[in-house]
Backbone as JSON, one array per atom type, in Angstrom:
{
  "sequence": "MIKLIGSRLANFFLCPLLVISLVGAVAQLRDDLINVSKTSFVLLVVVILLVYAFHFVPRPKIDLSKKLKTTVMACLFILTLGWQVLLVTTLSGTSGWDPSIIETAAVGGNNWLGEKYFSIYPNTFAMVAFETHLFRLLHGVTEEQFIMILNLINIPMLDIGWVLLTYSAHKLFNNKRVTFLTVIISWLMIVVSPYVAIFYSDITSFFLGTICLSLVAIFKVKSKMLV",
  "N": [[236.94, 140.25, -89.94], [234.22, 139.72, -90.54], [233.68, 138.03, -88.42], [233.98, 139.8, -86.28], [231.9, 141.63, -86.76], [229.74, 139.89, -86.47], [230.0, 139.22, -83.74], [229.54, 141.71, -82.52], [226.94, 142.16, -83.35], [225.61, 140.07, -82.1], [226.05, 140.82, -79.42], [224.59, 143.17, -79.41], [221.93, 142.31, -79.41], [222.01, 140.66, -77.21], [222.61, 142.14, -74.85], [220.26, 143.85, -74.23], [218.45, 141.73, -73.71], [219.63, 140.49, -71.49], [219.41, 142.58, -69.6], [216.6, 142.81, -69.4], [216.03, 140.25, -68.39], [217.38, 140.36, -65.91], [215.99, 142.46, -64.64], [213.44, 141.31, -64.49], [214.05, 139.11, -62.84], [214.89, 140.38, -60.46], [212.52, 141.66, -59.77], [210.96, 139.52, -59.01], [212.37, 138.53, -56.9], [211.92, 139.15, -54.16], [209.42, 137.9, -53.54], [210.14, 135.27, -54.13], [212.12, 134.74, -52.21], [210.58, 134.92, -49.91], [208.82, 132.78, -50.17], [210.47, 130.58, -50.39], [211.69, 127.46, -49.14], [213.19, 126.56, -45.95], [215.23, 124.68, -46.18], [215.94, 124.87, -48.9], [216.83, 127.51, -48.93], [219.05, 127.39, -47.22], [220.64, 125.64, -48.69], [221.1, 127.22, -50.95], [222.61, 129.3, -49.81], [224.87, 127.84, -49.01], [225.89, 127.04, -51.51], [226.54, 129.56, -52.61], [228.53, 130.38, -50.79], [230.43, 128.39, -51.26], [231.13, 128.94, -53.92], [232.2, 131.51, -53.56], [234.34, 130.93, -51.79], [235.89, 129.21, -53.36], [236.67, 130.91, -55.37], [237.97, 133.14, -54.21], [239.42, 132.44, -51.9], [242.68, 131.33, -51.13], [243.9, 128.21, -52.28], [245.24, 125.21, -51.06], [247.64, 123.19, -52.73], [246.92, 119.97, -53.61], [248.12, 116.94, -54.36], [246.84, 114.19, -55.77], [246.91, 110.71, -56.38], [246.26, 109.07, -59.52], [244.83, 106.72, -59.26], [243.66, 107.0, -56.74], [242.02, 109.23, -57.18], [240.26, 108.14, -59.06], [239.02, 106.18, -57.48], [237.74, 107.75, -55.51], [235.95, 109.23, -57.13], [234.41, 107.13, -58.13], [233.19, 106.19, -55.79], [231.69, 108.45, -55.05], [229.97, 108.56, -57.22], [228.52, 106.17, -56.91], [227.27, 106.66, -54.43], [225.75, 108.9, -55.13], [224.05, 107.8, -57.08], [222.73, 105.9, -55.51], [221.39, 107.63, -53.74], [219.68, 108.95, -55.53], [218.04, 106.83, -56.41], [216.85, 106.23, -53.98], [215.38, 108.6, -53.53], [213.57, 108.45, -55.68], [212.15, 106.05, -55.13], [210.93, 106.65, -52.71], [209.57, 109.09, -53.01], [207.98, 108.99, -55.28], [204.79, 109.32, -56.8], [201.31, 110.35, -57.14], [199.84, 113.54, -58.01], [198.19, 116.8, -58.07], [199.26, 118.27, -60.07], [200.9, 119.27, -63.19], [202.68, 117.04, -64.14], [201.36, 114.7, -63.16], [198.85, 114.97, -64.34], [199.45, 114.57, -67.03], [200.47, 111.96, -66.9], [198.21, 110.6, -66.03], [196.54, 110.94, -68.24], [198.01, 109.49, -70.09], [197.71, 106.86, -69.25], [195.11, 106.48, -69.78], [193.23, 107.56, -68.07], [191.03, 109.92, -66.33], [191.56, 113.37, -65.77], [191.43, 116.14, -63.45], [191.17, 118.47, -64.89], [190.37, 117.77, -67.39], [189.96, 117.69, -70.99], [190.48, 120.31, -71.41], [192.87, 121.12, -70.33], [194.88, 120.33, -72.16], [194.28, 121.93, -74.25], [194.98, 124.41, -73.36], [197.65, 124.07, -72.76], [199.31, 123.09, -75.13], [201.92, 122.42, -75.57], [202.6, 120.21, -74.17], [202.01, 117.94, -75.55], [203.98, 116.3, -76.72], [205.13, 115.04, -74.48], [202.9, 113.63, -73.57], [202.46, 111.91, -75.76], [204.82, 110.35, -75.77], [204.69, 109.1, -73.21], [202.26, 107.75, -73.4], [202.74, 105.85, -75.46], [204.81, 104.44, -74.23], [203.51, 103.37, -72.0], [201.7, 101.63, -73.25], [203.53, 99.91, -74.35], [204.62, 98.76, -72.08], [202.83, 96.68, -71.24], [200.26, 95.85, -68.97], [201.18, 96.94, -66.55], [200.53, 98.74, -63.5], [199.18, 102.05, -62.72], [200.68, 103.21, -60.66], [203.05, 101.69, -60.76], [203.87, 102.41, -63.31], [204.4, 105.17, -63.04], [206.56, 105.0, -61.31], [208.44, 103.73, -62.99], [208.75, 105.71, -64.96], [209.96, 107.72, -63.43], [212.31, 106.44, -62.72], [213.54, 106.41, -65.19], [214.32, 108.99, -65.32], [216.75, 109.09, -63.93], [219.11, 108.02, -65.43], [218.95, 109.92, -67.54], [219.35, 112.35, -66.2], [221.91, 111.97, -65.02], [223.58, 111.4, -67.22], [223.22, 113.78, -68.61], [224.43, 115.51, -66.79], [227.11, 114.65, -66.91], [227.65, 115.27, -69.6], [227.33, 118.04, -69.48], [229.48, 118.73, -67.83], [231.6, 117.89, -69.45], [231.22, 119.64, -71.63], [231.66, 122.16, -70.42], [234.35, 121.88, -69.77], [235.57, 121.61, -72.31], [234.72, 123.91, -73.7], [235.52, 126.13, -72.16], [238.02, 125.49, -71.18], [239.16, 125.64, -68.63], [240.07, 124.87, -65.41], [238.93, 125.8, -63.05], [236.4, 126.82, -63.8], [235.27, 124.46, -64.78], [235.24, 122.88, -62.45], [233.51, 124.37, -60.76], [231.2, 124.19, -62.29], [230.68, 121.45, -62.11], [230.27, 121.1, -59.29], [228.18, 122.97, -58.6], [226.07, 122.23, -60.36], [225.72, 119.62, -59.52], [224.86, 119.91, -56.84], [222.56, 121.53, -57.15], [220.97, 120.29, -59.07], [221.48, 117.47, -59.71], [221.31, 115.93, -57.27], [218.89, 116.72, -56.37], [215.35, 116.7, -55.43], [213.95, 116.74, -57.81], [214.42, 114.62, -59.44], [212.52, 112.76, -58.93], [210.31, 113.41, -60.36], [208.82, 113.03, -63.34], [209.03, 115.0, -65.97], [209.06, 117.82, -68.23], [211.31, 119.23, -67.41], [213.73, 117.77, -66.62], [214.0, 116.31, -68.95], [214.4, 118.37, -70.83], [216.78, 119.38, -69.83], [218.47, 117.2, -70.31], [218.35, 116.94, -73.17], [219.23, 119.5, -73.83], [221.89, 119.52, -72.84], [222.99, 117.63, -74.52], [222.93, 119.0, -76.98], [224.64, 121.12, -76.29], [227.04, 119.76, -75.81], [227.56, 118.85, -78.37], [228.1, 121.26, -79.63], [230.48, 121.85, -78.27], [232.1, 119.75, -79.17], [232.23, 120.27, -81.95], [233.55, 122.7, -81.83], [236.07, 121.97, -80.86], [236.9, 120.32, -82.98], [236.95, 122.18, -85.07], [239.04, 123.81, -84.28], [241.13, 122.01, -84.49], [241.18, 121.63, -87.25], [241.96, 124.13, -88.1]],
  "CA": [[235.96, 141.34, -90.02], [232.89, 139.11, -90.43], [233.56, 137.53, -87.05], [233.82, 140.98, -85.42], [230.53, 142.13, -86.97], [228.84, 138.91, -85.87], [230.07, 139.34, -82.29], [228.87, 142.95, -82.12], [225.51, 141.98, -83.59], [225.13, 139.21, -81.02], [226.04, 141.63, -78.21], [223.52, 144.16, -79.56], [220.69, 141.69, -78.98], [222.19, 139.99, -75.92], [222.58, 143.1, -73.73], [218.88, 144.13, -73.8], [217.83, 140.52, -73.15], [220.18, 140.33, -70.14], [218.81, 143.61, -68.75], [215.21, 142.4, -69.17], [216.06, 139.08, -67.51], [217.76, 140.8, -64.57], [214.87, 143.23, -64.09], [212.4, 140.34, -64.14], [214.51, 138.32, -61.69], [214.88, 141.24, -59.27], [211.12, 141.91, -59.42], [210.43, 138.31, -58.37], [213.28, 138.07, -55.86], [211.29, 139.27, -52.84], [208.43, 136.82, -53.39], [210.84, 133.98, -54.13], [212.79, 134.58, -50.91], [209.55, 134.71, -48.89], [208.19, 131.47, -50.36], [211.44, 129.49, -50.44], [211.78, 126.67, -47.91], [214.42, 126.74, -45.19], [216.25, 123.8, -46.74], [216.39, 125.46, -50.17], [217.58, 128.72, -48.63], [220.35, 126.97, -46.69], [221.4, 125.09, -49.81], [221.52, 128.35, -51.78], [223.7, 129.98, -49.09], [226.05, 126.97, -49.08], [226.42, 127.13, -52.87], [227.16, 130.88, -52.74], [229.77, 130.36, -50.0], [231.4, 127.53, -51.96], [231.62, 129.7, -55.08], [233.05, 132.59, -53.04], [235.57, 130.35, -51.26], [236.7, 128.66, -54.45], [237.16, 131.99, -56.22], [238.79, 134.13, -53.53], [240.3, 131.89, -50.86], [243.8, 130.55, -51.68], [243.7, 126.78, -52.07], [246.48, 124.43, -51.04], [247.76, 122.21, -53.81], [246.9, 118.59, -53.13], [248.37, 116.02, -55.46], [246.29, 112.86, -55.54], [247.24, 109.77, -57.43], [245.16, 108.81, -60.45], [244.05, 105.62, -58.71], [242.85, 107.54, -55.64], [240.98, 110.07, -57.79], [239.26, 107.25, -59.66], [238.29, 105.55, -56.38], [236.86, 108.77, -54.92], [234.87, 109.51, -58.08], [233.52, 105.96, -58.18], [232.41, 106.19, -54.54], [230.72, 109.55, -55.14], [228.96, 108.18, -58.22], [227.66, 105.14, -56.31], [226.46, 107.33, -53.41], [224.77, 109.74, -55.83], [223.07, 106.9, -57.7], [221.91, 105.35, -54.43], [220.52, 108.7, -53.26], [218.64, 109.18, -56.53], [217.1, 105.71, -56.34], [216.1, 106.41, -52.73], [214.41, 109.67, -53.77], [212.52, 107.97, -56.59], [211.34, 105.02, -54.5], [210.18, 107.19, -51.58], [208.78, 110.27, -53.36], [207.12, 108.78, -56.45], [203.36, 109.26, -56.52], [200.46, 111.22, -57.93], [199.55, 114.88, -57.47], [197.25, 117.52, -58.92], [200.02, 119.14, -60.95], [201.05, 118.88, -64.6], [203.2, 115.69, -64.43], [200.35, 113.67, -62.92], [197.8, 115.13, -65.34], [199.94, 113.92, -68.25], [200.57, 110.52, -66.63], [196.84, 110.08, -65.99], [196.07, 110.88, -69.63], [198.76, 108.44, -70.78], [197.17, 105.54, -68.88], [193.7, 106.43, -70.17], [192.36, 108.03, -67.0], [190.49, 111.28, -66.42], [192.15, 114.3, -64.82], [190.46, 117.13, -62.94], [191.01, 119.56, -65.85], [189.82, 117.23, -68.62], [190.63, 118.04, -72.24], [190.79, 121.75, -71.39], [194.3, 121.28, -70.01], [195.7, 120.17, -73.36], [194.0, 123.08, -75.11], [195.73, 125.55, -72.81], [199.09, 123.76, -72.78], [199.56, 122.12, -76.21], [203.34, 122.05, -75.6], [202.78, 118.94, -73.45], [201.62, 116.82, -76.41], [205.12, 115.38, -76.91], [205.24, 114.23, -73.27], [201.76, 112.72, -73.57], [202.67, 110.89, -76.79], [205.88, 109.44, -75.3], [204.23, 108.32, -72.06], [201.2, 106.85, -73.87], [203.36, 104.72, -76.17], [205.56, 103.65, -73.25], [202.53, 102.63, -71.18], [201.21, 100.53, -74.07], [204.63, 98.96, -74.5], [204.73, 98.07, -70.79], [201.46, 96.17, -71.07], [199.96, 95.15, -67.73], [201.64, 97.63, -65.34], [199.56, 99.65, -62.9], [199.57, 103.45, -62.82], [201.75, 103.44, -59.68], [204.27, 101.1, -61.31], [204.23, 103.21, -64.48], [205.01, 106.41, -62.54], [207.88, 104.62, -60.79], [209.3, 103.48, -64.14], [209.06, 107.01, -65.56], [210.91, 108.43, -62.57], [213.6, 105.76, -62.83], [214.13, 106.87, -66.46], [214.95, 110.29, -65.03], [218.09, 108.96, -63.37], [220.15, 108.06, -66.48], [218.91, 111.19, -68.28], [219.95, 113.38, -65.36], [223.34, 111.71, -64.82], [224.25, 111.58, -68.52], [223.22, 115.22, -68.86], [225.45, 116.11, -65.91], [228.42, 114.32, -67.49], [227.78, 116.06, -70.83], [227.52, 119.43, -69.07], [230.87, 118.84, -67.36], [232.45, 117.79, -70.64], [231.08, 120.87, -72.41], [232.34, 123.23, -69.7], [235.8, 121.65, -69.9], [236.01, 121.85, -73.68], [234.41, 125.27, -74.16], [236.24, 127.14, -71.4], [239.4, 125.04, -70.95], [239.55, 126.25, -67.35], [239.76, 123.92, -64.35], [238.05, 126.43, -62.06], [235.05, 126.84, -64.37], [234.78, 123.08, -64.82], [234.96, 122.44, -61.08], [232.3, 125.04, -60.31], [230.08, 123.6, -63.03], [230.42, 120.13, -61.51], [229.75, 121.21, -57.92], [226.9, 123.67, -58.57], [225.05, 121.41, -61.03], [225.49, 118.43, -58.68], [224.08, 120.31, -55.68], [221.28, 122.16, -57.51], [220.18, 119.51, -60.02], [221.65, 116.01, -59.71], [220.84, 115.3, -56.03], [217.64, 117.38, -55.97], [214.15, 115.85, -55.53], [213.36, 116.79, -59.15], [214.6, 113.32, -60.09], [211.32, 111.96, -58.67], [209.19, 113.97, -61.13], [209.08, 112.91, -64.78], [208.39, 116.1, -66.67], [209.92, 118.41, -69.27], [212.51, 119.86, -66.85], [214.9, 116.91, -66.77], [214.1, 116.0, -70.38], [215.01, 119.53, -71.48], [218.18, 119.42, -69.37], [219.17, 116.13, -71.03], [218.47, 117.31, -74.59], [220.05, 120.71, -73.9], [223.31, 119.19, -72.67], [223.43, 116.96, -75.76], [223.21, 120.06, -77.96], [225.81, 121.86, -75.83], [228.22, 118.92, -76.02], [227.83, 118.85, -79.82], [228.79, 122.53, -79.88], [231.85, 121.71, -77.77], [232.83, 118.84, -80.07], [232.49, 121.0, -83.2], [234.55, 123.73, -81.56], [237.37, 121.31, -80.79], [237.27, 119.87, -84.33], [237.28, 123.34, -85.89], [240.39, 124.24, -83.9], [242.1, 121.04, -85.04], [241.29, 121.86, -88.68], [242.75, 125.35, -88.31]],
  "C": [[234.53, 140.81, -89.84], [232.63, 138.62, -89.01], [233.3, 138.67, -86.07], [232.4, 141.53, -85.53], [229.51, 141.19, -86.32], [228.82, 139.01, -84.35], [229.34, 140.59, -81.8], [227.36, 142.85, -82.31], [224.89, 141.12, -82.49], [225.04, 139.99, -79.71], [224.9, 142.65, -78.23], [222.19, 143.58, -79.08], [220.8, 141.08, -77.58], [222.04, 140.94, -74.75], [221.16, 143.46, -73.31], [218.19, 142.93, -73.17], [218.33, 140.26, -71.73], [219.56, 141.32, -69.17], [217.37, 143.23, -68.4], [215.14, 141.22, -68.21], [216.39, 139.47, -66.08], [216.65, 141.57, -63.89], [213.75, 142.29, -63.64], [212.77, 139.51, -62.92], [214.46, 139.13, -60.4], [213.44, 141.5, -58.81], [210.51, 140.72, -58.67], [211.24, 137.87, -57.16], [212.63, 138.09, -54.48], [210.31, 138.14, -52.59], [209.1, 135.46, -53.33], [211.5, 133.72, -52.79], [211.79, 134.32, -49.8], [209.01, 133.28, -48.95], [209.17, 130.31, -50.31], [211.49, 128.75, -49.1], [213.12, 126.9, -47.22], [215.56, 125.9, -45.77], [216.82, 124.38, -48.03], [217.24, 126.7, -49.92], [218.98, 128.39, -48.1], [221.24, 126.43, -47.8], [221.93, 126.2, -50.71], [222.68, 129.09, -51.13], [224.98, 129.16, -49.17], [226.7, 127.05, -50.45], [227.15, 128.46, -53.08], [228.49, 130.93, -51.99], [230.85, 129.52, -50.67], [231.99, 128.26, -53.16], [232.58, 130.8, -54.62], [234.4, 132.03, -52.56], [236.48, 129.85, -52.37], [237.34, 129.77, -55.29], [238.18, 132.88, -55.5], [239.78, 133.55, -52.51], [241.42, 131.08, -51.5], [243.64, 129.08, -51.32], [245.05, 126.06, -52.06], [246.5, 123.4, -52.16], [247.86, 120.81, -53.22], [247.04, 117.66, -54.33], [247.87, 114.63, -55.09], [246.66, 111.95, -56.7], [246.01, 109.51, -58.3], [244.25, 107.71, -59.91], [243.13, 106.11, -57.59], [241.72, 108.42, -56.17], [239.86, 109.21, -58.37], [238.4, 106.59, -58.59], [237.3, 106.51, -55.75], [235.68, 109.07, -55.83], [233.89, 108.35, -58.17], [232.62, 105.89, -56.95], [231.33, 107.27, -54.58], [229.61, 109.21, -56.12], [227.99, 107.16, -57.63], [226.74, 105.75, -55.25], [225.37, 108.19, -54.06], [223.66, 108.89, -56.44], [222.14, 106.3, -56.64], [220.93, 106.37, -53.88], [219.38, 108.97, -54.23], [217.59, 108.07, -56.51], [216.24, 105.81, -55.09], [215.02, 107.49, -52.89], [213.24, 109.18, -54.62], [211.59, 106.99, -55.89], [210.49, 105.57, -53.34], [209.25, 108.35, -51.95], [207.84, 110.07, -54.53], [205.65, 108.66, -56.04], [202.6, 110.21, -57.4], [200.25, 112.56, -57.23], [198.52, 115.54, -58.37], [197.93, 118.4, -59.93], [200.24, 118.51, -62.33], [201.6, 117.47, -64.82], [202.16, 114.6, -64.24], [199.19, 113.76, -63.9], [198.19, 114.41, -66.63], [199.99, 112.41, -68.07], [199.18, 109.88, -66.6], [196.27, 109.95, -67.4], [196.75, 109.73, -70.37], [198.21, 107.05, -70.48], [195.68, 105.42, -69.17], [192.73, 106.87, -69.11], [191.87, 109.45, -67.24], [191.16, 112.16, -65.36], [191.14, 115.39, -64.49], [190.27, 118.32, -63.88], [190.41, 119.09, -67.18], [190.63, 117.63, -69.85], [191.04, 119.51, -72.29], [192.28, 121.98, -71.14], [195.15, 121.26, -71.27], [195.4, 121.24, -74.41], [194.79, 124.3, -74.67], [197.23, 125.33, -72.93], [199.39, 122.71, -73.87], [201.03, 121.69, -76.28], [203.59, 120.72, -74.88], [202.42, 117.73, -74.31], [202.76, 115.8, -76.58], [205.3, 114.47, -75.7], [204.11, 113.2, -73.21], [201.97, 111.58, -74.56], [203.71, 109.87, -76.33], [205.36, 108.52, -74.2], [203.12, 107.34, -72.47], [201.77, 105.63, -74.57], [204.15, 103.83, -75.21], [204.62, 102.81, -72.4], [201.97, 101.44, -71.95], [202.28, 99.47, -74.27], [204.81, 98.12, -73.23], [203.36, 97.51, -70.4], [201.31, 95.47, -69.72], [200.4, 95.86, -66.46], [200.53, 98.54, -64.81], [200.05, 101.09, -63.05], [200.72, 103.77, -61.86], [203.08, 102.9, -60.19], [204.78, 101.92, -62.5], [204.92, 104.5, -64.06], [206.41, 106.12, -62.0], [208.87, 104.4, -61.93], [209.71, 104.79, -64.81], [210.12, 107.75, -64.74], [212.29, 107.76, -62.57], [214.31, 106.14, -64.13], [214.83, 108.21, -66.27], [216.41, 110.15, -64.65], [219.18, 108.93, -64.44], [220.14, 109.35, -67.28], [219.61, 112.3, -67.5], [221.46, 113.2, -65.25], [224.13, 111.89, -66.12], [224.31, 113.06, -68.87], [224.26, 115.94, -68.04], [226.86, 115.87, -66.45], [228.66, 115.16, -68.75], [227.99, 117.54, -70.51], [228.95, 119.67, -68.6], [231.84, 118.81, -68.53], [232.43, 119.09, -71.45], [231.8, 122.04, -71.75], [233.85, 123.12, -69.84], [236.3, 122.03, -71.29], [235.81, 123.3, -74.12], [235.25, 126.33, -73.46], [237.71, 126.8, -71.15], [239.98, 125.66, -69.68], [239.11, 125.32, -66.23], [238.79, 124.5, -63.33], [236.61, 126.44, -62.55], [234.46, 125.43, -64.39], [234.4, 122.59, -63.44], [233.68, 123.06, -60.55], [231.06, 124.5, -61.0], [229.68, 122.26, -62.43], [229.72, 120.26, -60.17], [228.35, 121.83, -57.91], [225.8, 122.82, -59.21], [224.73, 120.16, -60.21], [224.57, 118.79, -57.51], [222.67, 120.77, -56.06], [220.39, 121.26, -58.37], [220.26, 118.0, -59.75], [221.07, 115.36, -58.46], [219.53, 115.93, -55.53], [216.46, 116.42, -56.11], [213.49, 115.87, -56.9], [213.48, 115.45, -59.86], [213.36, 112.44, -59.92], [210.1, 112.5, -59.39], [209.54, 113.87, -62.61], [208.3, 114.0, -65.51], [209.41, 116.71, -67.62], [211.22, 118.99, -68.72], [213.76, 119.02, -67.09], [215.09, 116.51, -68.24], [214.78, 117.13, -71.13], [216.48, 119.66, -71.09], [219.01, 118.39, -70.15], [219.4, 116.5, -72.49], [219.35, 118.56, -74.76], [221.53, 120.43, -73.75], [223.85, 118.41, -73.86], [223.8, 118.0, -76.81], [224.47, 120.83, -77.58], [227.09, 121.06, -76.05], [228.58, 118.83, -77.51], [228.54, 120.14, -80.23], [230.25, 122.44, -79.44], [232.69, 120.82, -78.68], [233.19, 119.55, -81.37], [233.54, 122.09, -83.01], [235.94, 123.13, -81.52], [237.83, 120.88, -82.17], [237.65, 121.05, -85.21], [238.67, 123.89, -85.56], [241.45, 123.31, -84.49], [242.28, 121.26, -86.54], [242.1, 123.11, -88.99], [244.21, 125.08, -88.03]]
}
């Protein structure tokens, strides 16, 4: 009875939030489609087609040996890691946007917004504190080297978060199709994206969020075992 009331209460608040989110997304859809790059649009179409094909098109059963599966996964992991390192080494640099403003403040430089930026966006204090302490710990590095190091930190956070997301999807839904779609979509949209070359709250939030989600999955499994 308590569980039923809790579910209905959650749905009572969830439905209006979903409607508001959908209305907001639809309102921005036209502008987003106009401003999106050709590469991003093609990638979005490919993801949609993959989801459609996986859901509706009958799939032949292919039995692969455990050794072959392990070899394929290892090769994909090495290729993904190599691609991420390539993105970081070629795209790392400064800009006029938030990540560079924070990095400049961390190394003791002046940014074009000055202290006003941190008055408007106080939520960035945690990023500034982390980067400042890291820069002092890495005594002697230049700003360019420091930015490269920050972006390299992105790689393990992104990959570990991806693994935790896959684990959570498997444990929470116990459905191979859901797990597979989670792996493919998150890999295409997040893991191999150029975001890995920008150290900011996006990847950090993804990493911390997947940790929390995996803890929920672990507690769910343990609660079932206790029952």
